[in-house]
Tab-separated table of C-alpha atoms and ligand atoms in Angstrom:
chain	number	residue	atom	x	y	z
A	1	MET	CA	0.023	-0.005	0.021
A	2	SER	CA	1.310	3.392	-0.888
A	3	ASP	CA	1.191	6.031	1.912
A	4	LEU	CA	-2.092	7.714	2.560
A	5	THR	CA	-1.884	11.475	2.525
A	6	GLY	CA	-4.056	14.317	3.725
A	7	ARG	CA	-4.174	18.054	4.000
A	8	CYS	CA	-6.397	20.848	5.229
A	9	ARG	CA	-8.292	23.167	2.904
A	10	CYS	CA	-5.413	25.607	2.538
A	11	GLY	CA	-2.703	22.965	2.574
A	12	ARG	CA	-0.679	24.346	5.504
A	13	VAL	CA	-1.438	21.233	7.612
A	14	SER	CA	-0.530	17.963	5.984
A	15	LEU	CA	-0.007	14.353	6.999
A	16	ARG	CA	1.244	11.073	5.695
A	17	ALA	CA	0.121	7.740	7.100
A	18	ARG	CA	2.362	4.715	6.817
A	19	ALA	CA	-0.366	2.278	7.714
A	20	ALA	CA	-4.058	1.948	7.124
A	21	PRO	CA	-6.364	3.388	9.773
A	22	LEU	CA	-7.127	1.024	12.653
A	23	SER	CA	-10.764	1.888	12.254
A	24	VAL	CA	-13.183	4.249	10.579
A	25	ARG	CA	-15.998	5.576	12.771
A	26	ALA	CA	-18.821	8.033	12.385
A	27	CYS	CA	-20.028	10.195	15.275
A	28	HIS	CA	-23.436	11.871	15.561
A	29	CYS	CA	-22.843	13.705	18.834
A	30	GLY	CA	-23.701	17.371	19.291
A	31	ASP	CA	-20.130	18.197	20.212
A	32	CYS	CA	-18.787	16.959	16.872
A	33	ARG	CA	-21.575	18.891	15.145
A	34	LYS	CA	-20.554	22.116	16.841
A	35	ALA	CA	-16.844	21.490	16.129
A	36	THR	CA	-17.288	20.772	12.403
A	37	GLY	CA	-20.635	22.279	11.361
A	38	ALA	CA	-21.559	18.990	9.618
A	39	PRO	CA	-24.549	16.857	10.596
A	40	TYR	CA	-22.161	14.084	11.606
A	41	SER	CA	-18.417	13.398	11.387
A	42	VAL	CA	-16.321	10.532	10.183
A	43	PHE	CA	-12.970	9.875	11.801
A	44	LEU	CA	-10.036	7.665	10.851
A	45	GLU	CA	-8.348	6.145	13.859
A	46	PHE	CA	-4.588	6.100	13.474
A	47	ALA	CA	-1.898	4.876	15.809
A	48	LEU	CA	0.261	7.947	16.416
A	49	GLN	CA	3.501	6.160	15.494
A	50	THR	CA	2.112	5.417	12.017
A	51	LEU	CA	1.381	9.124	11.285
A	52	HIS	CA	3.875	11.584	10.070
A	53	TRP	CA	2.869	15.244	10.091
A	54	GLU	CA	4.588	17.334	7.470
A	55	GLN	CA	2.983	20.242	9.312
A	56	GLU	CA	0.959	19.806	12.545
A	57	PRO	CA	-2.070	21.975	13.204
A	58	SER	CA	-1.469	24.882	15.592
A	59	GLY	CA	-5.127	25.461	16.534
A	60	VAL	CA	-6.519	23.518	19.501
A	61	SER	CA	-9.869	23.548	21.183
A	62	CYS	CA	-9.985	21.676	24.557
A	63	ARG	CA	-12.896	20.322	26.472
A	64	GLY	CA	-12.146	18.248	29.523
A	65	VAL	CA	-9.849	15.381	28.437
A	66	THR	CA	-10.432	15.966	24.719
A	67	ARG	CA	-8.635	18.111	22.222
A	68	ARG	CA	-9.770	19.037	18.789
A	69	ARG	CA	-7.104	20.478	16.544
A	70	PHE	CA	-7.703	22.681	13.532
A	71	CYS	CA	-5.704	24.668	11.033
A	72	GLN	CA	-5.383	28.221	12.318
A	73	ASN	CA	-5.030	29.486	8.807
A	74	CYS	CA	-8.142	28.035	7.069
A	75	GLY	CA	-10.139	26.676	10.050
A	76	SER	CA	-10.357	23.043	8.783
A	77	PRO	CA	-10.945	20.590	11.580
A	78	VAL	CA	-7.984	18.169	11.599
A	79	ASP	CA	-8.161	15.629	14.378
A	80	TYR	CA	-9.613	14.663	17.777
A	81	ARG	CA	-7.716	13.274	20.738
A	82	ASP	CA	-8.894	11.851	24.031
A	83	ASP	CA	-6.402	11.587	26.942
A	84	ARG	CA	-8.172	8.345	27.931
A	85	LEU	CA	-7.142	6.818	24.573
A	86	PRO	CA	-3.430	7.551	24.455
A	87	GLY	CA	-1.384	6.555	21.460
A	88	GLN	CA	-3.983	7.255	18.844
A	89	THR	CA	-5.676	10.112	17.099
A	90	TYR	CA	-8.857	10.454	15.133
A	91	VAL	CA	-8.395	12.306	11.898
A	92	LEU	CA	-11.379	13.873	10.218
A	93	LEU	CA	-12.210	12.134	6.909
A	94	GLY	CA	-12.295	15.467	5.100
A	95	MET	CA	-8.524	15.799	5.721
A	96	MET	CA	-7.726	12.836	3.498
A	97	ASP	CA	-6.801	13.265	-0.143
A	98	GLU	CA	-8.774	10.153	-1.085
A	99	PRO	CA	-11.739	10.115	1.332
A	100	GLU	CA	-13.587	7.712	-1.011
A	101	LEU	CA	-11.261	4.945	0.216
A	102	PHE	CA	-12.870	4.905	3.681
A	103	GLU	CA	-16.240	3.802	4.939
A	104	ALA	CA	-17.345	3.937	8.576
A	105	SER	CA	-18.062	0.558	10.104
A	106	ASP	CA	-19.429	2.004	13.391
A	107	HIS	CA	-21.777	4.879	14.156
A	108	ALA	CA	-21.570	6.441	17.617
A	109	PHE	CA	-24.110	8.538	19.506
A	110	THR	CA	-26.893	7.345	17.174
A	111	HIS	CA	-29.410	8.680	19.733
A	112	GLU	CA	-28.263	12.182	18.743
A	113	ALA	CA	-28.378	11.559	14.968
A	114	LEU	CA	-30.440	14.195	13.163
A	115	PRO	CA	-33.787	13.066	11.683
A	116	ASP	CA	-32.776	13.380	8.067
A	117	VAL	CA	-29.548	11.315	8.482
A	118	THR	CA	-29.798	7.738	7.441
A	119	ILE	CA	-27.365	5.220	8.908
A	120	PRO	CA	-26.766	2.525	6.325
A	121	GLU	CA	-27.939	-1.017	7.006
A	122	GLY	CA	-25.237	-3.336	8.335
A	123	LYS	CA	-23.337	-0.643	10.281
A	124	ARG	CA	-22.704	-1.158	13.988
A	125	ARG	CA	-24.730	1.333	16.027
A	126	HIS	CA	-23.733	2.623	19.408
A	127	PRO	CA	-26.068	4.799	21.490
A	128	ALA	CA	-22.997	6.541	23.025
A	129	PHE	CA	-19.249	6.120	22.396
A	130	SER	CA	-18.238	3.425	19.887
A	131	VAL	CA	-14.831	3.088	21.628
A	132	GLU	CA	-14.891	2.310	25.338
A	133	ARG	CA	-13.060	4.827	27.528
A	134	PRO	CA	-11.416	3.362	30.622
B	201	ZN	ZN1	-5.406	25.114	6.448
B	202	ZN	ZN1	-18.783	13.080	18.491
């Protein structure tokens, strides 16, 4: 597999992944909605050691043990980290140069999904987090 690459809207923030994402997950929670403006968000879970940032995002928005990073130049949301899940980061699908390669297997916070959002058949649904926090 060739490396996966991604960049923000303006290109200042860019990354290269040396391995496929560990998982692809959608989240319908209101916090993701506020952070991105989209009805729901799709995240690629990467082990930190497989990600190389050509340029890391300098913007960060913290809430409790979570950090959402964004490009301070163009505002693109970049990734999400949770201190309870060390060693990994969740990169927004929109960052990737080939987003069509990825499909979410799990949908989190389905109880908060908006009425006009259809979750495809066969996807795993989770009323709250799809990844257990310790
Ligand atoms: Zn940017
Ligand atoms: Zn969420």
